[in-house]
Amino acid sequence: MRSARNLVSLAVVLALALGAAGVARAQGGPAFTPATLEAFERLPLQDVGRVKPVASYARFTLLRSAGSASPRDADGRRQGSAEWLLRLVLFPETAKDDPVILVEDSQALVAAGIDVTGREKRARWSQAELAAALPRLLERAHAADAVDPKQRTSVEAVTLRVAESALAVTRLGRAFDFARGRIPLVDGTRVARLFPGASAVSVADVLERAEELAALERELAAGDDGREQGAVAALWRFVADLSGDAHVLAWIPPLGAAEVEPAWKTPADLVVAGRRGERLHPEHAALLRAAEELVARRTDPGRLEGALSALVAGVEQLAAARGEGGSTRLEARYHALGLLGWSNGLYLLGFALCALGWLRPRARLATRGAWGLAAAATVLLAAAIVLRCVIRERPPVSTLYETVLFVTVCGAATALVVERVQRQRIHLGLACLVGAAGLMLANGYERLDGQDTMPSLVAVLDTNFWLATHVTTIVLGYSAGLLAAFMGSVYVLIALLRGERADEARQRSLARAVYGVTCFALCFSVVGTILGGIWANESWGRFWGWDPKENGALLICIAQVTLVHARRAGFLRELGTCAFAALGGTVVAFSWWGVNLLGVGLHSYGFTSGIQRSLWTYYLLQWAVVALAGVVWLRRRRAAAGRTLPARTRAAPVPR
Amino acid sequence: MSALRRVALSAIGVLSSFGLACALFVLLGLLTWLGTLEQAHTGLYDVQRKYFESYALVHDAGGVPIPLPGANLVLSLLALNLVLGGIVRLRRSRETVGILVAHLGILLLLGAGLVKHRASDDGRVTLYEGQSASWFESDYRWELAVRERHPDGTTREHVTPFDGVLLARDEAPVTVEVPGAPFSLEVREAHSNSRPFAAVDDGGPSLRPLARDPETPRNLPGARVALVWGGAPLETLVWGAQSAPFGAVVDGRRFEIDLRRERHALPFTLTLEDFRKVDHPRSNMPRSFESDVVVDGDRRLTISMNEPLRQGGVVVYQASWGPQGAGPGARLFSTFAVVRNPADQLPLVACLVIAAGLVGHFGRRLARHMRLEGCRR
């Protein structure tokens, strides 16, 4: 009996869990079905120069605001970025309680007069909590904005970020107010007669009558009927109020050709056109009606799904007619698949198995498993990069974020190739480590930057030829240089930890691999750097300008060419080669990230901030490895001196 | 073996050694690193002059002066080391073909750099829509121009590099002889960055010297000059940003004195017809800058980012535009960077040569390594 009850309980729990998995519950409203969320994720809109799906827009809006793409709602439940945005626009009255505004230092709020008692210094706040103090926060942000960014205090910087986030989220919450509100008509007025039988109208209704309203206004302007004039003015005031924040989402494709009319429209743009007396095109009217339907059906999951699908289909159709939005579905799918997350997980699992293989050398299954996982992770990562290329119609690297992905995949793949040749299981572990570390770096940078990772490119970068040649080549050089640094570090650590018990053949083989990978890096670094000069010559009129980014690339070449020459001359042997390669890693890191912190030079599109601590950690780690190599060298010298004495003793002829 | 021969051989041995190569690489790396960090505080031009276009320098490390060789010296020695060690004394065999080729490529690249350094001119020309020019101006160098306007409308100019008169002071004026002119030009005061101001005491304008701006193009030089002839000397100020040159009539002949950016002739006349700056929709991010130009009045073409004009040994690039914040319909100007570099395309050739050498050499080594690893297993 008890077991039967348990079974029933289990069934109920399972059913609830499955239900929760299948239907995302909207706080304060009914659930969104997976199909609803999927349709919303692929809704195309135009933002910062390109047409993208809501999945991308919501993700990066949340990353900027909350520092997470899947923050918790007011009930502590995790929600996806598109789900958050849909709730925000459809249920702003409850979504305002979601803590999605990250405050990194509560002092910024204290300065704006907000009580932070009981809250952690770094915490997420909700719109509702900040609403009352928003005007003061904006005032302080305005003052902070006037300060030179280099002179800003951390509190001023946080104030600025919090105010921007709070304002952005608040505006998004009102972005569909135009479809929500009804405008009352004054009975018996000529305006009301334009809408027969209606006591209240929507924004779309008004815009559909824009021409007639303009004619009426012109006619009334000639007379002095204050009541009639007031009725028209009140109508437009209502429209303006309802559409005031509709300008944040440009989801209405124009009807003209993309070359002639490149900018998509927001509902607020349609209102402005309507106010000028321009006729609302039937296609745009249909979209506004679809938005009204969406808002009206928000509490009915089944009908909401239909309304949203109709809206998305309408937008996609208009975009396709202009030859735009062709890859928004694929981009939404790219985010939904989460290939990078899967790849990271597999790398970590692969590393765990590889470590097991090191502890139990005879456990071949673990090593084979690690091989499979590392290979699968690399394939997934490569697939993600290929998808990005297809979506953007660009070579694999055109942004700083993409350099991280490309460095990671090339580093992991190179380590796997070396492992395939040398079969020592060291490079297998390194492949997993490089893969996981690279993807964590990518993830961290994406959160820190909070900007679209597939952005439109500035004019100078808008060339697939140079992106495919110079950028790809130089990033391959970075990748191999960093891999050599990791391999060199492993050599030093093994030599330090195992001392004379280290497998000499294996160590020699590892040092050979370090040298080989450095030579590989040198080829790409040198050719990539010269190609960069040739590109600069094509764009700016000079081959070499001693710009920080150029100098960084030169430093990599110098470090690698020094290693190759010093080894050839016999100045560096196994340990020296590995220690130098480890040091070379800091040169690569300086060139890749460090010069971006200087904030000077022509490569302004690559400036970065907020990464000093991570960068210095890496520098210190690599310098520590070099110092440890010094310890190993001293230890070896002493050991060699100890061995020399008996050898000399034996040097005397031994009588037979 | 004579002592001289022994010394020569030993010098060649040192100059062609791996040791010297490594030391020079380390020095070049150090200079590059220091010069990069210095750019956060000092303008690129000054850093370039100090670290990368000098033979020696003193680096200030937090108040501690450290003497260092400049990049010119290091690169010159490196080129010598490369020729002697990497080409002349390199053991010739199938094994070293790739190394030889790569070294030749590097030498070609250094040669291209030398040609650029010694024989190139660069600068800018700014044109409003509808304007033409057959010259371009240096970004950094200035010149004193004395121009005579003849009654028939023709002009004759004599120019003197401003760097040559920068040391002029009242107590040690620098005299510039102007061939064919009835006067000599005496520079009594000169500053690389200055502003004119009206002195309260005697009412005459003076020059106020200013500290050098780290961004060199922002420095505006000025000079107090006098036309010295049979009569009373005519003294005036010339300044880099003055709107019109100083005019004077001497012996019935009309002259103009101008302090301006150094001018170089273009081998053609460039006319700007139209400039367009297109932003990505719904953003302030520039998508393209394009200038429709006419060359010598008949050849129409468009200059844009990554698409320069190459003609008559000069290359004209899209560099800048203005006025910033101009409203729709405003008359725009386009600024072109102009470079005359005889070695313009050499880096491309060098790149191909180096790539072939490196890939050939390391590819061969890799193949051999793979074979050996295969045998080991």
XYZ file of C-alpha atoms in Angstrom, chain A residues 77-485:
409
model
C 13.624 30.176 -10.765
C 16.168 30.356 -13.590
C 14.802 31.708 -16.846
C 16.202 31.945 -20.318
C 16.932 35.330 -21.838
C 14.141 35.184 -24.448
C 11.688 34.017 -21.805
C 12.685 36.951 -19.601
C 12.169 39.413 -22.441
C 8.801 37.937 -23.398
C 7.657 38.151 -19.792
C 8.977 41.687 -19.559
C 7.041 42.929 -22.591
C 3.865 40.911 -21.934
C 3.755 40.955 -18.120
C 5.697 44.076 -17.112
C 3.620 44.384 -13.954
C 5.169 41.203 -12.535
C 8.478 41.099 -14.421
C 9.449 44.346 -12.713
C 10.140 42.274 -9.596
C 12.789 40.138 -11.363
C 16.249 40.960 -9.985
C 17.973 41.566 -13.313
C 19.943 44.737 -12.645
C 23.398 43.887 -11.407
C 24.847 46.389 -8.946
C 28.524 45.624 -8.455
C 28.948 48.040 -5.594
C 25.964 49.017 -3.448
C 27.726 52.283 -2.605
C 26.452 53.527 -5.955
C 22.889 53.038 -4.685
C 23.634 54.551 -1.271
C 24.890 57.660 -3.038
C 21.565 57.822 -4.869
C 19.685 57.587 -1.564
C 18.624 53.938 -1.737
C 18.541 51.888 1.443
C 20.819 48.869 0.976
C 20.486 47.447 4.476
C 20.619 43.671 4.438
C 21.790 43.483 0.837
C 25.156 42.251 -0.288
C 27.632 44.679 -1.791
C 27.337 42.970 -5.171
C 23.756 41.948 -5.837
C 21.030 41.953 -8.437
C 18.210 44.390 -7.918
C 14.815 44.599 -9.520
C 13.234 47.452 -11.427
C 10.645 47.812 -8.693
C 13.333 48.255 -6.039
C 15.120 50.940 -8.035
C 12.059 52.652 -9.506
C 11.609 55.267 -6.805
C 15.263 56.307 -6.896
C 15.633 56.116 -10.668
C 15.474 59.898 -11.236
C 18.230 60.485 -8.648
C 20.245 57.616 -10.089
C 19.954 59.094 -13.574
C 20.978 62.481 -12.264
C 24.129 61.034 -10.697
C 24.799 58.996 -13.835
C 24.562 62.164 -15.875
C 27.189 63.782 -13.637
C 29.395 60.662 -13.857
C 29.085 60.674 -17.634
C 30.582 64.158 -17.736
C 33.731 62.883 -16.007
C 36.603 61.677 -18.189
C 36.355 57.827 -18.197
C 39.968 57.561 -17.053
C 39.257 59.813 -14.052
C 35.977 58.173 -12.991
C 35.790 56.572 -9.547
C 34.558 52.987 -9.353
C 31.327 54.195 -7.741
C 30.755 56.619 -10.624
C 31.395 53.856 -13.134
C 28.961 51.528 -11.346
C 26.370 54.323 -11.104
C 26.592 54.829 -14.831
C 26.191 51.128 -15.588
C 23.302 50.668 -13.136
C 21.453 53.697 -14.471
C 21.872 52.508 -18.053
C 20.635 49.022 -17.144
C 17.697 50.277 -15.105
C 16.657 52.640 -17.873
C 17.030 49.992 -20.573
C 14.999 47.403 -18.658
C 12.326 49.936 -17.745
C 11.962 51.033 -21.349
C 11.822 47.464 -22.588
C 9.003 46.809 -20.138
C 7.028 49.545 -21.883
C 8.016 48.632 -25.425
C 4.628 46.979 -26.141
C 2.497 49.540 -24.286
C 1.419 50.800 -27.703
C -0.344 47.473 -28.221
C -1.704 47.321 -24.701
C -3.397 50.650 -24.157
C -6.781 51.842 -25.367
C -7.387 55.512 -26.049
C -10.807 56.856 -25.005
C -12.678 58.945 -27.559
C -14.655 62.024 -26.652
C -18.262 61.308 -27.633
C -19.781 63.462 -30.301
C -16.533 64.916 -31.565
C -15.476 64.706 -35.189
C -12.512 62.615 -34.124
C -14.830 60.047 -32.575
C -16.842 59.963 -35.815
C -13.741 58.769 -37.650
C -14.006 55.565 -35.605
C -17.678 54.629 -35.909
C -19.065 52.586 -33.035
C -15.884 52.755 -30.969
C -15.583 54.308 -27.524
C -11.856 53.647 -27.329
C -9.267 52.908 -29.977
C -5.798 51.431 -30.234
C -2.632 53.046 -31.572
C -2.983 50.960 -34.730
C -6.557 52.244 -35.195
C -5.301 55.818 -34.956
C -2.415 55.250 -37.355
C -4.753 53.682 -39.893
C -6.736 56.909 -39.847
C -3.619 59.124 -39.883
C -4.435 60.686 -43.256
C -8.010 61.525 -42.254
C -6.809 62.866 -38.896
C -4.270 65.096 -40.638
C -6.972 66.431 -42.948
C -9.262 67.028 -39.968
C -6.479 68.812 -38.109
C -5.812 71.084 -41.081
C -9.484 71.840 -41.336
C -9.807 72.523 -37.603
C -6.691 74.693 -37.585
C -8.512 77.169 -39.836
C -11.367 77.506 -37.339
C -11.528 78.138 -33.612
C -13.453 75.143 -32.266
C -11.385 74.511 -29.147
C -13.242 71.341 -28.155
C -12.635 69.643 -31.495
C -9.039 70.791 -31.626
C -8.514 69.602 -28.057
C -9.972 66.183 -28.891
C -7.524 65.685 -31.758
C -4.597 66.911 -29.679
C -5.595 64.652 -26.777
C -5.809 61.671 -29.107
C -2.254 62.222 -30.362
C -1.026 62.878 -26.838
C -2.363 59.482 -25.790
C -0.712 57.889 -28.800
C 2.588 59.568 -27.991
C 2.381 58.427 -24.359
C 1.659 54.835 -25.311
C 4.391 54.666 -27.936
C 6.988 56.682 -26.008
C 9.178 53.672 -25.259
C 8.292 51.703 -28.369
C 11.418 53.103 -30.010
C 13.669 50.599 -28.254
C 12.716 47.642 -30.453
C 13.020 48.000 -34.239
C 11.114 44.944 -35.398
C 9.193 46.378 -38.358
C 10.963 45.923 -41.718
C 10.409 48.827 -44.123
C 8.735 48.036 -47.402
C 11.424 49.631 -49.571
C 14.647 48.014 -50.713
C 17.325 47.489 -48.057
C 19.827 49.660 -49.952
C 17.413 52.588 -50.130
C 15.875 52.295 -46.680
C 18.305 50.338 -44.527
C 16.917 51.198 -41.069
C 14.069 49.082 -39.701
C 11.190 50.859 -38.035
C 9.926 50.894 -34.506
C 6.254 51.424 -33.669
C 7.351 54.888 -32.495
C 8.645 55.627 -36.019
C 5.235 54.683 -37.437
C 3.622 57.062 -34.941
C 5.929 59.879 -36.038
C 5.026 59.155 -39.691
C 1.350 59.034 -38.758
C 1.621 62.359 -36.970
C 2.919 63.788 -40.250
C -0.224 62.466 -41.901
C 1.453 59.610 -43.736
C -0.643 56.591 -44.554
C 0.066 53.434 -42.579
C 0.912 50.653 -45.019
C -1.428 47.668 -44.710
C 1.557 45.347 -44.109
C 2.686 47.463 -41.158
C -0.875 47.769 -39.903
C -1.065 43.970 -39.945
C 2.064 43.773 -37.811
C 0.720 46.262 -35.292
C -2.526 44.282 -35.143
C -0.539 41.103 -34.604
C 1.252 42.793 -31.696
C -2.109 43.827 -30.225
C -3.329 40.259 -30.596
C -0.183 39.036 -28.856
C -0.761 41.273 -25.869
C -4.466 40.495 -25.759
C -3.805 36.712 -25.706
C -1.026 36.850 -23.155
C -2.937 34.910 -20.502
C -3.996 32.106 -22.835
C -0.918 29.954 -23.664
C -2.471 28.218 -26.651
C -3.686 31.384 -28.361
C -0.572 33.267 -27.385
C 1.454 30.727 -29.334
C -0.698 31.304 -32.416
C -0.538 35.092 -32.080
C 3.218 35.084 -31.680
C 3.724 32.717 -34.606
C 1.614 35.016 -36.777
C 3.648 38.042 -35.717
C 6.975 36.300 -36.343
C 5.791 35.002 -39.721
C 4.702 38.513 -40.701
C 8.035 40.068 -39.776
C 10.019 37.266 -41.421
C 8.008 37.633 -44.614
C 8.639 41.373 -44.886
C 12.333 40.917 -44.026
C 12.724 38.169 -46.610
C 11.190 40.420 -49.281
C 14.110 42.803 -48.634
C 16.650 39.986 -48.672
C 17.215 40.307 -44.923
C 16.886 38.076 -41.904
C 17.929 34.971 -43.811
C 20.085 33.720 -40.981
C 18.044 34.770 -37.953
C 16.542 31.297 -37.571
C 19.993 29.742 -37.723
C 21.307 32.286 -35.226
C 18.457 31.569 -32.827
C 19.199 27.880 -33.258
C 22.890 28.547 -32.578
C 22.006 30.059 -29.198
C 19.474 27.354 -28.431
C 21.953 24.550 -29.158
C 24.508 25.944 -26.736
C 27.338 24.178 -28.555
C 29.987 26.072 -26.627
C 28.562 24.980 -23.289
C 28.447 21.353 -24.421
C 31.954 21.568 -25.761
C 33.209 23.016 -22.471
C 31.507 20.256 -20.505
C 33.045 17.576 -22.708
C 36.515 19.086 -22.377
C 36.216 19.088 -18.594
C 34.960 15.510 -18.573
C 37.736 14.539 -20.978
C 40.307 16.106 -18.690
C 38.918 14.188 -15.723
C 39.178 10.919 -17.655
C 42.661 11.819 -18.848
C 43.722 12.510 -15.261
C 42.313 9.120 -14.329
C 44.467 7.656 -17.094
C 47.535 9.347 -15.592
C 46.772 7.902 -12.165
C 46.032 4.439 -13.562
C 48.221 4.096 -16.647
C 46.799 0.675 -17.467
C 43.224 1.954 -17.571
C 43.081 2.273 -21.334
C 39.362 2.827 -21.309
C 39.828 6.113 -19.498
C 42.357 7.316 -22.071
C 40.170 6.208 -24.954
C 37.218 7.900 -23.329
C 39.258 11.081 -22.911
C 40.246 10.896 -26.577
C 36.627 10.535 -27.623
C 35.444 13.374 -25.434
C 38.261 15.719 -26.451
C 37.667 14.971 -30.123
C 33.903 15.434 -29.749
C 34.395 18.689 -27.850
C 36.726 19.985 -30.541
C 34.276 19.000 -33.273
C 31.446 20.776 -31.428
C 33.560 23.882 -31.006
C 34.557 23.792 -34.661
C 30.892 23.340 -35.584
C 29.991 26.401 -33.509
C 32.635 28.437 -35.328
C 31.428 27.184 -38.719
C 27.846 28.104 -37.786
C 28.992 31.596 -36.852
C 30.787 31.899 -40.203
C 27.618 30.859 -42.042
C 25.454 33.244 -40.014
C 27.789 36.209 -40.456
C 29.048 35.354 -43.933
C 32.487 36.170 -42.573
C 35.741 34.302 -41.967
C 36.061 32.679 -38.534
C 37.657 35.648 -36.773
C 36.465 39.233 -36.944
C 36.042 40.196 -33.270
C 38.057 39.821 -30.087
C 35.543 37.257 -28.827
C 35.999 35.165 -31.948
C 39.766 35.222 -31.515
C 39.216 33.355 -28.236
C 37.106 30.669 -29.904
C 39.560 30.284 -32.774
C 42.625 30.214 -30.517
C 40.893 27.561 -28.429
C 39.878 25.277 -31.274
C 43.274 25.568 -32.975
C 45.139 25.021 -29.714
C 43.067 21.970 -28.794
C 43.269 20.520 -32.308
C 47.048 21.062 -32.465
C 47.480 19.400 -29.069
C 45.424 16.434 -30.279
C 47.578 16.148 -33.411
C 50.740 16.195 -31.270
C 49.184 13.564 -29.019
C 48.377 11.447 -32.039
C 52.033 11.601 -33.072
C 53.662 11.212 -29.663
C 51.005 9.243 -27.739
C 52.089 10.342 -24.279
C 48.686 11.335 -22.909
C 50.186 14.665 -21.833
C 48.996 16.500 -24.911
C 45.605 14.851 -24.623
C 45.212 16.391 -21.184
C 46.532 19.667 -22.499
C 43.998 19.636 -25.336
C 41.205 19.275 -22.795
C 42.709 21.918 -20.540
C 43.258 24.401 -23.369
C 39.727 23.761 -24.642
C 38.097 24.240 -21.250
C 40.224 27.248 -20.314
C 39.624 28.903 -23.679
C 35.877 28.420 -23.509
C 35.774 29.745 -19.958
C 37.720 32.773 -21.141
C 35.263 33.232 -24.018
C 32.350 32.969 -21.626
C 33.949 35.384 -19.162
C 34.743 37.914 -21.863
C 31.215 37.681 -23.271
C 29.798 38.441 -19.814
C 32.273 41.234 -19.158
C 31.760 42.918 -22.503
C 28.014 42.327 -22.704
C 28.027 43.255 -26.386
C 26.811 41.304 -29.375
C 29.518 38.813 -30.347
C 28.430 38.925 -33.995
C 28.398 42.698 -34.435
C 28.465 44.832 -37.543
C 32.022 45.755 -38.399
C 33.538 49.213 -38.625
C 34.523 50.339 -42.110
C 38.204 49.393 -41.888
C 37.399 45.797 -40.847
C 34.774 45.331 -43.520
C 36.934 43.163 -45.749
C 36.632 39.404 -45.825
C 39.928 39.025 -47.695
C 42.099 40.520 -44.948
C 40.027 39.002 -42.162
C 40.527 35.598 -43.770
C 44.253 36.025 -44.353
C 45.895 38.315 -41.803
C 43.558 37.814 -38.847
C 43.227 34.057 -39.209
C 46.971 33.623 -39.632
C 47.991 35.789 -36.705
C 45.436 34.168 -34.428
C 46.824 30.763 -35.393
C 50.198 32.137 -34.290
C 48.685 33.204 -30.934
C 47.149 29.796 -30.513
C 50.334 27.846 -31.194
C 52.394 30.255 -29.059
C 50.072 29.755 -26.090
C 50.006 26.003 -26.604
C 53.811 25.949 -26.614
C 53.723 27.954 -23.365
